[in-house]
Coordinates of C-alpha atoms in Angstrom, one line a residue:
M1153 CA 0.0 0.0 0.0
A1154 CA 1.6 3.2 -1.2
W1155 CA 0.1 5.5 1.4
V1156 CA 1.4 3.2 4.2
D1157 CA 4.9 3.3 2.7
A1158 CA 4.7 7.1 2.5
V1159 CA 3.7 7.4 6.2
L1160 CA 6.6 5.1 7.2
D1161 CA 9.0 7.1 5.1
F1162 CA 7.8 10.3 6.8
D1163 CA 8.1 8.8 10.3
Q1164 CA 11.6 7.6 9.5
G1165 CA 12.5 11.0 8.1
L1166 CA 11.1 12.8 11.2
F1167 CA 13.1 10.4 13.5
A1168 CA 16.3 11.1 11.5
I1169 CA 15.7 14.9 11.8
T1170 CA 15.2 14.6 15.5
I1171 CA 18.4 12.5 16.0
I1172 CA 20.4 15.0 13.9
S1173 CA 19.1 18.0 15.8
S1174 CA 19.9 16.3 19.2
L1175 CA 23.4 15.5 18.0
A1176 CA 23.9 19.1 16.7
A1177 CA 22.7 20.6 20.1
T1178 CA 25.0 18.2 22.0
A1179 CA 27.9 19.1 19.7
G1180 CA 27.2 22.8 20.1
M1181 CA 27.0 22.5 23.9
A1182 CA 30.3 20.6 23.9
F1183 CA 31.9 23.2 21.7
W1184 CA 30.6 26.0 23.9
L1185 CA 31.8 24.3 27.1
R1186 CA 35.2 23.7 25.5
R1187 CA 35.3 27.4 24.6
A1188 CA 34.2 28.4 28.0
G1189 CA 36.9 26.3 29.5
S1190 CA 39.5 27.7 27.2
T1191 CA 38.8 31.3 27.8
Q1192 CA 40.6 31.2 31.1
A1193 CA 43.8 30.1 29.5
G1194 CA 43.5 32.4 26.5
G1195 CA 42.1 35.6 28.0
G1196 CA 41.8 35.0 31.7
Q1197 CA 38.3 36.6 31.8
F1198 CA 36.2 33.6 32.7
P1199 CA 37.3 30.7 35.0
P1200 CA 36.6 27.1 34.0
A1201 CA 32.8 26.7 34.1
L1202 CA 31.1 23.4 34.8
G1203 CA 34.4 21.7 35.3
R1204 CA 34.6 23.1 38.9
P1205 CA 31.6 22.1 41.1
E1206 CA 32.3 25.0 43.5
A1207 CA 31.8 27.6 40.7
C1208 CA 28.4 29.4 40.5
V1209 CA 27.3 29.0 36.9
F1210 CA 23.9 29.1 35.2
L1211 CA 23.3 28.1 31.5
F1212 CA 20.2 29.3 29.7
D1213 CA 18.8 28.8 26.2
S1214 CA 15.6 30.0 24.6
L1215 CA 13.6 27.5 26.6
G1216 CA 15.0 28.3 30.0
L1217 CA 17.6 26.9 32.4
I1218 CA 19.5 24.0 30.9
G1219 CA 22.3 23.6 33.5
A1220 CA 23.5 24.9 36.8
T1221 CA 26.2 24.0 39.3
P1222 CA 25.3 23.1 42.9
P1223 CA 26.1 26.6 44.3
A1224 CA 24.0 28.1 41.5
R1225 CA 21.0 25.9 42.3
S1226 CA 21.4 26.6 46.0
I1227 CA 20.9 30.3 45.2
L1228 CA 17.6 29.6 43.5
A1229 CA 16.5 27.2 46.3
A1230 CA 17.4 29.7 49.0
E1231 CA 15.4 32.5 47.4
G1232 CA 12.5 30.2 46.4
A1233 CA 13.0 31.3 42.8
A1234 CA 11.8 29.5 39.7
D1235 CA 14.2 27.7 37.3
D1236 CA 14.0 30.4 34.6
W1237 CA 15.5 33.8 33.8
Q1238 CA 13.0 35.7 35.8
G1239 CA 13.6 33.5 38.8
L1240 CA 17.3 34.1 38.6
R1241 CA 16.7 37.9 38.3
Q1242 CA 14.5 37.7 41.4
A1243 CA 17.3 35.9 43.3
M1244 CA 20.0 38.4 42.1
R1245 CA 18.2 41.8 42.1
S1246 CA 19.1 42.7 45.7
R1247 CA 22.8 42.1 45.0
F1248 CA 22.9 43.1 41.3
P1249 CA 20.0 45.5 40.6
D1250 CA 21.2 46.1 37.0
F1251 CA 20.7 42.4 36.1
P1252 CA 18.8 42.5 32.8
D1253 CA 15.1 41.6 32.5
A1254 CA 15.7 39.1 29.7
A1255 CA 18.6 37.3 28.0
A1256 CA 19.1 39.9 25.2
L1257 CA 22.8 39.5 24.6
A1258 CA 24.1 39.4 21.1
D1259 CA 26.0 36.3 20.0
G1260 CA 29.6 36.6 21.3
E1261 CA 28.7 39.6 23.6
R1262 CA 30.0 39.7 27.2
Q1263 CA 28.7 41.9 30.0
S1264 CA 29.7 42.3 33.6
F1265 CA 27.6 43.7 36.5
E1266 CA 29.1 44.8 39.8
A1267 CA 27.4 44.3 43.2
V1268 CA 25.6 47.4 44.5
D1269 CA 27.2 47.1 47.9
P1270 CA 30.6 48.8 47.8
F1271 CA 31.9 46.3 50.4
D1272 CA 30.8 43.4 48.2
P1273 CA 33.6 42.4 45.7
A1274 CA 31.3 40.1 43.7
V1275 CA 30.9 40.5 39.9
L1276 CA 28.2 38.9 37.7
L1277 CA 29.5 37.9 34.3
A1278 CA 27.2 37.2 31.3
E1279 CA 28.2 35.8 27.9
Q1280 CA 26.2 34.7 24.8
I1281 CA 27.6 31.9 22.6
D1282 CA 25.6 30.1 19.9
G1283 CA 22.2 30.9 21.5
T1284 CA 23.2 29.8 25.0
T1285 CA 23.7 32.3 27.8
R1286 CA 26.2 31.7 30.5
I1287 CA 25.9 33.5 33.9
E1288 CA 28.6 33.3 36.5
V1289 CA 28.9 35.0 39.9
I1290 CA 32.4 35.4 41.3
D1291 CA 34.3 37.9 43.5
N1292 CA 37.8 39.2 43.5
S1293 CA 38.8 36.9 46.4
G1294 CA 37.9 33.9 44.4
H1295 CA 34.8 33.1 46.4
A1296 CA 31.9 32.2 44.2
G1297 CA 28.1 32.4 44.4
R1298 CA 26.6 33.2 47.8
D1299 CA 29.8 32.4 49.7
A1300 CA 31.1 35.9 50.1
S1301 CA 34.6 36.7 51.2
P1302 CA 35.3 37.0 55.0
A1303 CA 36.1 40.7 54.5
W1304 CA 32.8 41.3 52.9
Q1305 CA 30.9 39.3 55.5
Q1306 CA 32.6 41.3 58.2
A1307 CA 31.7 44.6 56.5
Q1308 CA 28.1 43.4 56.1
N1309 CA 27.9 42.6 59.8
V1310 CA 29.3 46.0 60.7
Q1311 CA 26.8 47.7 58.4
L1312 CA 23.9 45.7 59.8
R1313 CA 24.9 46.6 63.4
R1314 CA 25.1 50.3 62.5
M1315 CA 21.7 50.2 60.8
M1316 CA 20.1 48.5 63.8
Q1317 CA 21.7 51.1 66.1
A1318 CA 20.6 54.0 63.9
A1319 CA 17.0 52.7 63.6
P1320 CA 14.5 55.3 65.1
Y1321 CA 12.4 52.5 66.7
P1322 CA 13.4 50.9 70.0
T1323 CA 14.6 47.4 69.4
W1324 CA 15.8 44.8 71.9
R1325 CA 16.5 41.1 72.2
I1326 CA 15.5 38.9 75.2
D1327 CA 17.0 35.5 75.9
A1328 CA 15.2 32.4 77.1
E1329 CA 15.5 33.6 80.7
G1330 CA 13.8 36.9 80.0
K1331 CA 16.9 39.1 80.2
V1332 CA 17.7 41.9 77.8
V1333 CA 20.9 40.7 76.0
W1334 CA 20.9 43.5 73.3
H1335 CA 19.2 46.8 72.5
N1336 CA 19.7 49.7 70.1
T1337 CA 20.3 53.4 70.8
A1338 CA 16.6 54.3 70.5
Y1339 CA 15.8 51.8 73.2
A1340 CA 18.5 53.3 75.5
D1341 CA 17.3 56.9 74.8
L1342 CA 13.7 55.9 75.7
F1343 CA 14.8 54.1 78.8
A1344 CA 16.7 57.3 80.0
R1345 CA 13.5 59.4 79.4
I1346 CA 11.4 56.9 81.4
R1347 CA 13.6 55.8 84.3
D1348 CA 16.6 58.2 84.3
G1349 CA 19.4 55.7 83.8
A1350 CA 21.1 53.1 81.7
P1351 CA 19.0 50.1 80.5
L1352 CA 18.6 47.2 82.8
R1353 CA 19.6 43.7 81.8
E1354 CA 17.2 42.0 84.2
S1355 CA 13.9 43.2 82.6
S1356 CA 12.6 45.0 79.5
L1357 CA 11.4 48.6 79.7
F1358 CA 8.0 47.5 78.3
G1359 CA 7.7 44.5 80.6
Q1360 CA 6.0 41.3 79.6
T1361 CA 4.0 42.7 76.7
H1362 CA 3.0 39.6 74.8
G1363 CA 2.6 36.7 77.3
D1364 CA 1.0 33.9 75.3
K1365 CA 0.6 36.0 72.1
P1366 CA 1.9 34.2 69.0
V1367 CA 5.0 35.1 67.2
G1368 CA 4.6 38.1 64.9
S1369 CA 1.7 39.5 66.9
T1370 CA 1.5 43.2 67.8
V1371 CA 0.5 44.6 71.2
R1372 CA -0.3 48.2 72.0
T1373 CA 1.1 49.4 75.3
S1374 CA 1.9 52.7 77.0
L1375 CA 4.7 54.4 79.0
H1376 CA 4.3 57.4 81.2
L1377 CA 6.7 60.3 81.3
R1378 CA 6.5 61.6 84.8
D1379 CA 8.5 64.7 84.3
E1380 CA 6.6 65.7 81.2
N1381 CA 3.2 64.5 82.4
Q1382 CA 2.8 62.7 79.1
T1383 CA 1.8 59.2 78.0
L1384 CA 3.6 57.6 75.1
W1385 CA 1.9 54.8 73.2
F1386 CA 3.8 52.0 71.3
D1387 CA 2.9 49.1 69.1
V1388 CA 5.3 46.3 70.1
T1389 CA 5.9 43.4 67.6
M1390 CA 7.6 40.2 68.6
Q1391 CA 9.7 37.9 66.4
D1392 CA 11.6 34.7 67.1
F1393 CA 15.3 35.1 66.7
D1394 CA 17.2 31.8 67.1
D1395 CA 16.9 30.8 70.8
A1396 CA 15.7 34.3 71.8
R1397 CA 13.0 36.8 70.9
L1398 CA 13.4 40.1 69.1
F1399 CA 11.1 43.0 69.9
F1400 CA 10.3 46.2 67.8
A1401 CA 8.4 49.1 69.3
M1402 CA 6.8 51.8 67.1
D1403 CA 5.7 55.1 68.6
V1404 CA 2.0 55.5 67.8
S1405 CA 1.3 58.3 70.2
A1406 CA 0.2 60.6 67.4
V1407 CA -2.2 57.9 66.1
V1408 CA -3.7 57.3 69.6
N1409 CA -4.1 61.0 70.2
A1410 CA -5.8 61.5 66.9
E1411 CA -8.2 58.6 67.7
T1412 CA -8.9 60.1 71.1
T1413 CA -9.6 63.5 69.6
Q1414 CA -11.8 62.0 67.0
R1415 CA -13.7 60.0 69.6
K1416 CA -14.3 63.2 71.7
F1417 CA -15.4 65.1 68.6
V1418 CA -17.9 62.4 67.8
Q1419 CA -19.2 62.5 71.3
T1420 CA -19.5 66.2 71.1
L1421 CA -21.4 66.0 67.9
T1422 CA -23.6 63.3 69.4
K1423 CA -24.5 65.5 72.3
T1424 CA -25.2 68.4 70.0
F1425 CA -27.4 66.3 67.7
A1426 CA -29.3 65.1 70.8
Q1427 CA -30.2 68.7 71.7
L1428 CA -31.4 69.6 68.2
S1429 CA -35.1 70.0 67.6
I1430 CA -34.6 69.0 64.0
G1431 CA -34.7 65.3 63.2
L1432 CA -31.4 64.1 61.7
A1433 CA -30.9 60.9 59.7
I1434 CA -27.5 60.2 58.0
F1435 CA -27.2 57.3 55.6
D1436 CA -23.8 56.0 54.6
R1437 CA -22.5 55.2 51.1
N1438 CA -24.3 51.9 51.2
S1439 CA -27.6 53.6 51.9
Q1440 CA -27.7 52.2 55.5
L1441 CA -28.8 54.4 58.4
A1442 CA -25.6 55.3 60.2
L1443 CA -26.7 58.1 62.6
F1444 CA -29.9 59.5 64.0
N1445 CA -30.9 61.8 66.9
P1446 CA -33.7 61.7 69.5
A1447 CA -35.6 64.4 67.6
L1448 CA -36.0 62.0 64.7
I1449 CA -37.8 59.6 66.9
D1450 CA -40.2 62.3 68.2
L1451 CA -41.0 63.6 64.7
T1452 CA -41.4 60.3 62.8
A1453 CA -42.8 58.1 65.6
L1454 CA -40.4 55.4 64.4
P1455 CA -39.4 52.9 67.1
V1456 CA -35.8 52.9 68.5
D1457 CA -35.2 49.3 67.7
F1458 CA -36.1 49.8 64.1
L1459 CA -33.7 52.7 63.7
S1460 CA -31.0 50.9 65.7
A1461 CA -31.2 48.0 63.2
R1462 CA -29.7 50.4 60.6
P1463 CA -32.5 50.1 58.0
S1464 CA -31.8 51.0 54.4
L1465 CA -32.9 54.3 53.0
L1466 CA -35.9 52.9 51.1
T1467 CA -36.9 50.8 54.1
F1468 CA -36.8 53.9 56.2
F1469 CA -39.1 55.9 53.9
D1470 CA -41.3 52.8 53.5
R1471 CA -41.9 52.8 57.2
L1472 CA -42.6 56.5 57.2
R1473 CA -45.2 56.0 54.5
D1474 CA -46.8 53.1 56.4
N1475 CA -47.0 55.3 59.5
R1476 CA -48.6 58.1 57.5
M1477 CA -45.7 60.4 58.4
M1478 CA -45.2 61.5 54.8
P1479 CA -47.6 62.4 52.0
E1480 CA -49.5 59.4 50.7
P1481 CA -48.3 58.5 47.1
K1482 CA -50.9 57.9 44.4
N1483 CA -49.3 54.6 43.4
Y1484 CA -46.4 52.6 44.7
S1485 CA -44.4 52.4 41.5
T1486 CA -44.4 56.1 41.0
W1487 CA -43.5 56.6 44.7
R1488 CA -40.4 54.4 44.2
E1489 CA -39.4 56.5 41.2
Q1490 CA -39.9 59.7 43.4
M1491 CA -37.7 58.2 46.1
A1492 CA -34.9 57.5 43.7
A1493 CA -35.2 61.0 42.3
M1494 CA -35.2 62.4 45.9
V1495 CA -32.0 60.5 46.8
A1496 CA -30.3 61.7 43.7
A1497 CA -31.3 65.3 44.4
A1498 CA -30.1 65.0 48.0
A1499 CA -26.8 63.7 46.9
D1500 CA -26.4 66.9 44.8
G1501 CA -27.7 69.1 47.7
N1502 CA -30.8 70.2 45.8
F1503 CA -33.6 68.4 47.6
Q1504 CA -36.1 70.3 49.8
A1505 CA -39.7 69.5 50.2
T1506 CA -42.7 70.5 52.4
W1507 CA -44.8 67.6 53.5
M1508 CA -48.4 68.3 54.5
L1509 CA -49.2 65.3 56.7
P1510 CA -52.7 63.8 57.2
S1511 CA -52.4 64.7 60.9
G1512 CA -52.3 68.4 60.0
A1513 CA -48.6 68.8 60.8
T1514 CA -46.3 70.3 58.2
Y1515 CA -42.7 69.1 57.9
R1516 CA -39.8 70.6 55.9
V1517 CA -37.5 67.8 54.6
T1518 CA -34.1 68.7 53.3
G1519 CA -31.4 66.5 51.8
R1520 CA -27.7 67.3 52.0
P1521 CA -24.6 65.4 50.7
H1522 CA -21.9 64.3 53.1
P1523 CA -18.4 63.1 52.6
D1524 CA -17.6 59.6 51.2
G1525 CA -21.0 59.2 49.5
A1526 CA -23.2 59.7 52.6
V1527 CA -26.5 61.5 52.5
A1528 CA -28.2 63.4 55.4
F1529 CA -31.9 64.1 55.7
L1530 CA -33.2 66.8 58.1
F1531 CA -36.8 66.8 59.3
E1532 CA -38.2 70.0 60.7
D1533 CA -41.6 70.6 62.1
I1534 CA -42.8 73.9 60.7
S1535 CA -46.4 73.6 61.6
A1536 CA -46.3 76.7 63.9
E1537 CA -44.4 78.7 61.2
V1538 CA -47.0 77.7 58.6
A1539 CA -49.9 78.5 60.9
L1540 CA -48.3 81.9 61.7
T1541 CA -47.8 82.6 58.0
R1542 CA -51.4 81.7 57.2
R1543 CA -52.6 83.9 60.1
F1544 CA -50.5 86.8 58.9
R1545 CA -51.7 86.4 55.3
A1546 CA -55.3 86.3 56.6
D1547 CA -54.7 89.5 58.5
L1548 CA -53.3 91.2 55.4
D1549 CA -56.3 90.1 53.4
L1550 CA -58.6 91.4 56.1
A1551 CA -56.8 94.8 56.1
Q1552 CA -57.0 95.0 52.4
S1553 CA -60.7 94.2 52.5
V1554 CA -61.3 96.9 55.0
L1555 CA -59.3 99.5 52.9
D1556 CA -61.3 98.5 49.8
R1557 CA -64.6 99.3 51.7
I1558 CA -63.4 102.9 52.3
E1559 CA -64.8 105.3 49.7
E1560 CA -61.8 107.7 49.9
A1561 CA -58.8 106.9 47.7
V1562 CA -56.2 105.7 50.1
V1563 CA -52.5 105.0 49.5
V1564 CA -49.7 104.2 52.0
F1565 CA -46.0 104.9 51.4
G1566 CA -43.1 103.5 53.4
P1567 CA -40.3 105.6 54.9
S1568 CA -38.2 105.0 51.8
G1569 CA -41.0 106.1 49.5
T1570 CA -42.1 102.6 48.4
L1571 CA -45.8 102.2 47.8
I1572 CA -46.9 99.7 50.4
K1573 CA -50.7 99.5 50.0
C1574 CA -53.6 101.2 48.3
N1575 CA -57.3 100.5 48.0
R1576 CA -59.8 100.0 45.2
A1577 CA -60.9 103.6 45.2
Y1578 CA -57.3 104.8 44.7
R1579 CA -56.9 102.5 41.7
A1580 CA -60.2 103.7 40.2
M1581 CA -59.5 107.4 40.8
W1582 CA -56.0 107.3 39.2
G1583 CA -56.5 104.4 36.8
V1584 CA -53.4 102.5 38.0
D1585 CA -52.7 99.1 39.6
P1586 CA -49.4 99.1 41.4
D1587 CA -49.4 95.3 41.9
A1588 CA -49.6 94.7 38.1
G1589 CA -45.8 95.2 37.5
F1590 CA -42.7 93.4 38.8
A1591 CA -41.0 96.6 40.0
Q1592 CA -42.2 98.3 43.2
S1593 CA -44.0 101.6 42.7
T1594 CA -42.6 104.6 44.6
V1595 CA -43.9 108.1 45.5
V1596 CA -42.0 109.5 42.5
D1597 CA -44.0 107.1 40.2
A1598 CA -47.2 108.2 41.9
M1599 CA -46.3 111.8 41.6
R1600 CA -45.8 111.4 37.8
I1601 CA -49.3 109.9 37.6
W1602 CA -50.9 112.7 39.6
H1603 CA -49.1 115.3 37.6
G1604 CA -50.2 113.6 34.3
R1605 CA -53.9 113.7 35.4
L1606 CA -54.2 117.1 37.1
G1607 CA -51.2 119.0 35.7
P1608 CA -48.4 120.7 37.6
S1609 CA -48.9 121.7 41.2
R1610 CA -46.7 122.6 44.1
L1611 CA -48.6 120.0 46.1
W1612 CA -46.9 117.1 44.4
G1613 CA -43.5 118.2 45.4
E1614 CA -44.6 118.8 49.0
L1615 CA -46.1 115.3 49.1
R1616 CA -42.9 113.7 47.9
D1617 CA -40.8 115.7 50.4
F1618 CA -43.1 114.8 53.3
V1619 CA -43.1 111.1 52.5
L1620 CA -39.2 111.0 52.4
S1621 CA -38.7 113.3 55.4
R1622 CA -37.7 112.0 58.9
E1623 CA -38.4 115.1 61.0
D1624 CA -41.3 117.5 61.7
R1625 CA -43.9 115.0 60.5
V1626 CA -47.4 116.4 61.4
A1627 CA -50.7 115.7 59.7
W1628 CA -51.8 118.3 57.2
S1629 CA -54.2 118.7 54.2
S1630 CA -54.5 120.7 51.0
D1631 CA -57.2 121.4 48.3
L1632 CA -56.5 121.1 44.6
G1633 CA -58.8 122.1 41.8
I1634 CA -59.7 119.2 39.5
G1635 CA -60.8 121.5 36.6
D1636 CA -64.5 120.5 36.3
G1637 CA -65.6 122.8 39.0
R1638 CA -64.8 120.4 41.8
D1639 CA -62.0 120.4 44.3
L1640 CA -59.8 117.5 45.4
T1641 CA -58.9 117.4 49.1
C1642 CA -55.7 115.7 49.9
M1643 CA -55.2 114.6 53.5
I1644 CA -51.7 113.5 54.7
D1645 CA -51.1 111.7 58.0
P1646 CA -47.8 110.3 59.3
V1647 CA -48.3 106.8 60.7
Q1648 CA -46.2 104.2 62.5
N1649 CA -42.6 103.3 61.6
G1650 CA -42.1 106.3 59.4
A1651 CA -44.9 105.4 56.9
T1652 CA -47.3 108.0 55.4
L1653 CA -51.0 107.7 54.8
I1654 CA -52.5 109.8 52.0
R1655 CA -56.2 110.1 51.3
F1656 CA -57.9 111.8 48.3
R1657 CA -61.5 113.1 48.6
A1658 CA -63.4 114.9 45.8
A1659 CA -65.5 117.6 47.5
S1660 CA -68.6 118.6 45.5
D1661 CA -69.3 122.0 47.2
P1662 CA -67.6 124.5 49.4
V1663 CA -69.6 123.4 52.4
A1664 CA -68.2 119.9 52.2
R1665 CA -64.7 121.3 52.0
Q1666 CA -65.3 123.3 55.1
R1667 CA -66.2 120.1 57.0
I1668 CA -62.7 118.6 56.3
P1669 CA -60.6 119.2 59.4
H1670 CA -57.3 121.1 59.0
T1671 CA -55.9 120.5 62.4
S1672 CA -52.4 119.2 62.7
T1673 CA -51.6 116.2 65.0
T1674 CA -48.0 115.3 65.7
V1675 CA -47.2 111.5 65.4

């Protein structure tokens, strides 16, 4: 069968290609290793690689790590890094921060990277040969990999001791017997502030802070400064250290003081809210009731246990509707839409409504935004204010009705000359309606109308001056000819708060004019 023979020929060809590729890779690796081993003799730049087990060498190709010496693998294992380029970079970045992100060397290219620590003589060497990258870590003393030279180790120890001494946080070490075997400068300084002396070996300044607390736990404790009458607060963290325990104390006095100030401020606000006559309900960003005051209970008649359960905003208004403490909606779906619009308006600070309750009470409800997405609603009983306004409006309507029953044309001007009130007879006599326009009418506007109807007269100027005057205000009157044989009597009386009452009466005969009193009465 021809197709079977073709498949067999193809498999044999594929097998041959695989064998040839493997042999080529092996030959290339052997050639590279021979070259790597010969560079030491020729140029002295690279020591023998995999021929020395104590050397720290990594070999990479495009697929990842293909070889590493025992010291090299110990580096990856100690750092918990993966067997790839990124894992090696993770293991090396603290010592060689310039280690490249990827194996991007050109063929035949060599690079070296020095350790960031000036006391560390180590150098990282990288070389690319025939698609394989070789990484070696050595130092000038001949120590490879993580085995640093004694001089570097000593320098590192000195640096670490200096850093621990310079740390601003009190740090101390306690042995198995509970004695302080080591402490830093910050601990000694704090000890001197608290107890006036050198640190004691027998016991810690902070005492037994942790007890049975687990390793890594943090305990908040305080120390009192007697001379300064001040309390210092610290968060003390414990860690195991060989056969002893290491403690770190962080000063959190500012945090504790801020928390205390905030707590006092909240208490002050709570007391203030409790004394308000306006009901307050604050909902957090999740629309849950976060704060309310006693006035809210009085105004809404909602039970305390319901409010303490932190109901949602819609549940809160649902209960108000059930208790008939808000206007009854025509249908529930529309009411839900109105509630959503109300919440949106309150979040923008634009919500204010007046609720006429079935009980006859009137509430003013205002919505205001608060930080972090919270919304506050204020409930104010304005029933007395509304009743007073209605009563005042009724009194004004009654006064206007009385004025309209007077046959004389009556007009009242305020102390600034503004027309305050006039009756129906005045409107009919002069053919004007001061309430028809948006602008307020004044005595000057009225004087123009009088002048236009009756012509020029010295009386108009005298009326204007009297209305605007503040002194020598006594009642007086004057007659003015209308032009059709009749006379117009104008009577001017100062009234309360600097206002002026002017009455116009058309007299039909001289006898009627004589009956008009001309006596002056000081007001």
